[in-house]
Amino acid sequence: MTSIEQVRAWLSEPEGTRLEFKEAKTGYQFDKLVEYCVALANEGGGKILLGVTDKRPRRIVGTAAFSEPGRTEAGLHDRLAHRVPIEEVRTSEGRVLVVHVPARLPGTAWQIGGRYLKRAGDELTALREAELRAMFAETGPDFSAQVCAGSSVADLMPAAIATFRDRWSRRTGDARRTSWTDERTLADAELSVDGVPTYAALILFGTRAALGRHLAQAEVVFEYRSSEASGPAADRVEYREGFFLWSDELWAKINSRNNRQSYQDGLFRLELPTFDEVSVREALLNAVAHRDYRMGGSVFVRQFEQRLEIVSPGGLPSGVTPENILEQQNPRNRRLAEALGKCGLIERSGQGMNLMYESAIKQGKALPSLDGTSPDAVRLTLSGTLNSPDFVRFIERLGAERTRSFSTYDFLVLDTLRREADLPPNLRPHIPALVAAGAVETIGTGRGARYMLARGLYAALGRKGTYTRTKGLDRETNKTLLLKHIRENSKAGAPMEEFRQVLPALKRSQIQVLLRELRAQGAIHMTGSTRAARWFAGPGPDAHLIEAEIQ
């Protein structure tokens, strides 16, 4: 949390590589904010302060821009595929927004609409080609962009190149690409240099013989195991060919054992697949695009009855952790990822994990897990178990039109509330938009506010009792329970810790408010202080005095 004192300290600092001041008194263009975030990230990250004059002596003037910071934060994530937290600081001079822009990861650069930006005085300008090359070279040469010495176009399957070319043509809307030769397709996609294929070309289109000679580790091994018992797999297939030659076949093999789980929705019985096709294909794409091909191991795909494990050589790329994987992308094989992006299989911004998270939440399943990931291997587990049919119905009641605009973080809020878990700070800015969408309700105000899924949706699901339990008892009922407990323990008195057992859904501060009200009504009194304080029934000897603070 940024303090008012910190904001005032920033006013005297020079505007430079880490700070950007914008008056934005009446408003600010969202597209311009996006561009400044890109530029600042490319320069190492920093803060953008809205509601502060640009020229010295700087002063706080307040800003009316972006009245719902959570919605703006979600919009930035949708445009940039990076989390950019926005903080609202209230001062006596007015409201200040602090936009916390993270630094780009090594070997990457932020862009918007294909424009890589930096600041130039008060303006924004494009990064020079030499600057971009230097950024991309920070993590060493891209293995997938290197030519495979001794290989030729004859080592690639024409049918696989044709599939890539057709997808590329449809994605760009340029039908002329369909008439290109294989050689021109490879050259224009930057998958060959002077007629020699790159390793990316072999990974995508290579024949089995060519991969055996030049890149035998570019292999995916599928195993089906009907139980957890060790020993040989019930089914095992090795795919050592270009990605476009085996991807559909591998999904078909997984889908052949893809059981369906049913749930009741009113008069209808509906079904969900154990393994969602979108999630599985995204997981396979991630394994192929981001594994470390300098290591000799294969990618392993292990299918069990209720889960799918994908283990790929090499740890997570530099700067990416299981905790920030939804926010940070750093492709290990840039040329390979670019080629997959050209034909629409992956986005350059890297949304695969986001799609897997959203799919799991909407289908009432556990979130994808990276447990067991190490510096040497990424281990991704997709759970197929339908844990919450009610939540699936809840999402369906919200409707596709409403949820289409939800970000991954919006879905994470709903999943957290479904599990009745504590809402982490980074998800709280998304609450107002979900309340406006009718998906979430707020209980209480200020720091004591709680959140839950909307009442109307519980009613539609026939789960009114769950709603009542989650929301808790009304104020007067809570006071009655406290008073009843105090009367039943009138001899020894009741301490605060017992009240927290009586009303476990309430925070200490909320219980204190109820006790004050009962005391003001003359129903109870307190003796002692702090941890020794005890509550007794009746007004007490000092009923004419009301304590300012209850310990």
PDB file of C-alpha atoms in Angstrom, residues 388-491:
ATOM      1  CA  SER A 388     -18.676 -28.454  -7.865  1.00  0.00           C
ATOM      2  CA  PRO A 389     -21.645 -29.098 -10.170  1.00  0.00           C
ATOM      3  CA  ASP A 390     -23.492 -26.260  -8.420  1.00  0.00           C
ATOM      4  CA  PHE A 391     -20.796 -23.815  -9.458  1.00  0.00           C
ATOM      5  CA  VAL A 392     -21.000 -24.986 -13.080  1.00  0.00           C
ATOM      6  CA  ARG A 393     -24.726 -24.208 -12.948  1.00  0.00           C
ATOM      7  CA  PHE A 394     -23.908 -20.881 -11.278  1.00  0.00           C
ATOM      8  CA  ILE A 395     -21.673 -19.888 -14.220  1.00  0.00           C
ATOM      9  CA  GLU A 396     -24.331 -21.021 -16.678  1.00  0.00           C
ATOM     10  CA  ARG A 397     -26.928 -18.853 -14.901  1.00  0.00           C
ATOM     11  CA  LEU A 398     -24.643 -15.838 -15.305  1.00  0.00           C
ATOM     12  CA  GLY A 399     -24.813 -16.418 -19.049  1.00  0.00           C
ATOM     13  CA  ALA A 400     -22.198 -16.420 -21.799  1.00  0.00           C
ATOM     14  CA  GLU A 401     -22.936 -12.799 -22.711  1.00  0.00           C
ATOM     15  CA  ARG A 402     -22.083 -11.603 -19.215  1.00  0.00           C
ATOM     16  CA  THR A 403     -19.042 -13.820 -18.629  1.00  0.00           C
ATOM     17  CA  ARG A 404     -17.525 -13.065 -22.044  1.00  0.00           C
ATOM     18  CA  SER A 405     -16.120  -9.818 -20.646  1.00  0.00           C
ATOM     19  CA  PHE A 406     -14.709 -11.470 -17.482  1.00  0.00           C
ATOM     20  CA  SER A 407     -10.942 -11.615 -17.116  1.00  0.00           C
ATOM     21  CA  THR A 408      -9.071 -14.574 -15.661  1.00  0.00           C
ATOM     22  CA  TYR A 409      -8.899 -12.673 -12.379  1.00  0.00           C
ATOM     23  CA  ASP A 410     -12.685 -12.190 -12.358  1.00  0.00           C
ATOM     24  CA  PHE A 411     -13.073 -15.973 -12.610  1.00  0.00           C
ATOM     25  CA  LEU A 412     -10.478 -16.423  -9.852  1.00  0.00           C
ATOM     26  CA  VAL A 413     -12.561 -14.150  -7.592  1.00  0.00           C
ATOM     27  CA  LEU A 414     -15.647 -16.288  -8.214  1.00  0.00           C
ATOM     28  CA  ASP A 415     -13.692 -19.497  -7.586  1.00  0.00           C
ATOM     29  CA  THR A 416     -12.252 -18.112  -4.340  1.00  0.00           C
ATOM     30  CA  LEU A 417     -15.716 -17.123  -3.111  1.00  0.00           C
ATOM     31  CA  ARG A 418     -17.066 -20.541  -4.116  1.00  0.00           C
ATOM     32  CA  ARG A 419     -14.472 -22.178  -1.885  1.00  0.00           C
ATOM     33  CA  GLU A 420     -15.263 -19.656   0.897  1.00  0.00           C
ATOM     34  CA  ALA A 421     -11.548 -18.842   1.080  1.00  0.00           C
ATOM     35  CA  ASP A 422      -9.996 -15.485   2.005  1.00  0.00           C
ATOM     36  CA  LEU A 423      -9.825 -13.123  -0.954  1.00  0.00           C
ATOM     37  CA  PRO A 424      -6.174 -12.105  -1.580  1.00  0.00           C
ATOM     38  CA  PRO A 425      -5.449  -8.364  -2.004  1.00  0.00           C
ATOM     39  CA  ASN A 426      -4.618  -8.605  -5.715  1.00  0.00           C
ATOM     40  CA  LEU A 427      -8.143  -9.863  -6.481  1.00  0.00           C
ATOM     41  CA  ARG A 428     -10.051  -7.227  -4.484  1.00  0.00           C
ATOM     42  CA  PRO A 429      -9.927  -4.539  -7.235  1.00  0.00           C
ATOM     43  CA  HIS A 430     -12.049  -6.849  -9.416  1.00  0.00           C
ATOM     44  CA  ILE A 431     -14.944  -6.917  -6.940  1.00  0.00           C
ATOM     45  CA  PRO A 432     -16.778  -3.714  -8.068  1.00  0.00           C
ATOM     46  CA  ALA A 433     -17.140  -4.918 -11.656  1.00  0.00           C
ATOM     47  CA  LEU A 434     -18.452  -8.296 -10.504  1.00  0.00           C
ATOM     48  CA  VAL A 435     -20.936  -6.575  -8.179  1.00  0.00           C
ATOM     49  CA  ALA A 436     -22.092  -4.423 -11.107  1.00  0.00           C
ATOM     50  CA  ALA A 437     -22.473  -7.573 -13.218  1.00  0.00           C
ATOM     51  CA  GLY A 438     -24.733  -9.116 -10.562  1.00  0.00           C
ATOM     52  CA  ALA A 439     -22.333 -11.973  -9.810  1.00  0.00           C
ATOM     53  CA  VAL A 440     -21.144 -10.902  -6.351  1.00  0.00           C
ATOM     54  CA  GLU A 441     -22.701  -9.263  -3.284  1.00  0.00           C
ATOM     55  CA  THR A 442     -21.005  -7.086  -0.676  1.00  0.00           C
ATOM     56  CA  ILE A 443     -21.806  -7.591   2.992  1.00  0.00           C
ATOM     57  CA  GLY A 444     -20.851  -4.686   5.275  1.00  0.00           C
ATOM     58  CA  THR A 445     -18.668  -1.710   4.471  1.00  0.00           C
ATOM     59  CA  GLY A 446     -15.100  -0.552   4.866  1.00  0.00           C
ATOM     60  CA  ARG A 447     -12.410  -2.890   6.106  1.00  0.00           C
ATOM     61  CA  GLY A 448     -14.986  -5.233   7.565  1.00  0.00           C
ATOM     62  CA  ALA A 449     -16.681  -5.804   4.197  1.00  0.00           C
ATOM     63  CA  ARG A 450     -17.165  -9.396   3.078  1.00  0.00           C
ATOM     64  CA  TYR A 451     -18.099 -10.768  -0.316  1.00  0.00           C
ATOM     65  CA  MET A 452     -20.140 -13.713  -1.532  1.00  0.00           C
ATOM     66  CA  LEU A 453     -21.740 -15.053  -4.683  1.00  0.00           C
ATOM     67  CA  ALA A 454     -25.030 -13.342  -5.610  1.00  0.00           C
ATOM     68  CA  ARG A 455     -28.273 -14.326  -3.859  1.00  0.00           C
ATOM     69  CA  GLY A 456     -30.347 -14.495  -7.046  1.00  0.00           C
ATOM     70  CA  LEU A 457     -28.085 -17.152  -8.516  1.00  0.00           C
ATOM     71  CA  TYR A 458     -28.229 -19.270  -5.343  1.00  0.00           C
ATOM     72  CA  ALA A 459     -32.030 -19.045  -5.531  1.00  0.00           C
ATOM     73  CA  ALA A 460     -32.048 -20.120  -9.180  1.00  0.00           C
ATOM     74  CA  LEU A 461     -29.995 -23.158  -8.189  1.00  0.00           C
ATOM     75  CA  GLY A 462     -32.301 -24.044  -5.309  1.00  0.00           C
ATOM     76  CA  ARG A 463     -29.489 -23.312  -2.830  1.00  0.00           C
ATOM     77  CA  LYS A 464     -31.085 -20.629  -0.640  1.00  0.00           C
ATOM     78  CA  GLY A 465     -29.843 -22.386   2.482  1.00  0.00           C
ATOM     79  CA  THR A 466     -26.239 -22.168   1.292  1.00  0.00           C
ATOM     80  CA  TYR A 467     -26.716 -18.464   0.650  1.00  0.00           C
ATOM     81  CA  THR A 468     -28.073 -17.885   4.151  1.00  0.00           C
ATOM     82  CA  ARG A 469     -25.246 -19.857   5.757  1.00  0.00           C
ATOM     83  CA  THR A 470     -22.592 -18.015   3.747  1.00  0.00           C
ATOM     84  CA  LYS A 471     -24.060 -14.579   4.365  1.00  0.00           C
ATOM     85  CA  GLY A 472     -24.452 -15.243   8.065  1.00  0.00           C
ATOM     86  CA  LEU A 473     -27.121 -14.196  10.525  1.00  0.00           C
ATOM     87  CA  ASP A 474     -28.583 -10.696  10.619  1.00  0.00           C
ATOM     88  CA  ARG A 475     -27.363  -8.106  13.114  1.00  0.00           C
ATOM     89  CA  GLU A 476     -30.091  -8.537  15.734  1.00  0.00           C
ATOM     90  CA  THR A 477     -29.785 -12.314  15.690  1.00  0.00           C
ATOM     91  CA  ASN A 478     -26.024 -12.031  16.236  1.00  0.00           C
ATOM     92  CA  LYS A 479     -26.614  -9.727  19.211  1.00  0.00           C
ATOM     93  CA  THR A 480     -29.164 -12.151  20.644  1.00  0.00           C
ATOM     94  CA  LEU A 481     -26.631 -15.010  20.418  1.00  0.00           C
ATOM     95  CA  LEU A 482     -23.994 -12.927  22.210  1.00  0.00           C
ATOM     96  CA  LEU A 483     -26.410 -11.959  24.948  1.00  0.00           C
ATOM     97  CA  LYS A 484     -27.560 -15.571  25.378  1.00  0.00           C
ATOM     98  CA  HIS A 485     -23.947 -16.735  25.775  1.00  0.00           C
ATOM     99  CA  ILE A 486     -23.190 -14.004  28.312  1.00  0.00           C
ATOM    100  CA  ARG A 487     -26.258 -14.878  30.405  1.00  0.00           C
ATOM    101  CA  GLU A 488     -25.382 -18.590  30.373  1.00  0.00           C
ATOM    102  CA  ASN A 489     -21.900 -17.757  31.686  1.00  0.00           C
ATOM    103  CA  SER A 490     -22.933 -15.059  34.149  1.00  0.00           C
ATOM    104  CA  LYS A 491     -20.870 -16.424  37.059  1.00  0.00           C
TER     105      LYS A 491
END
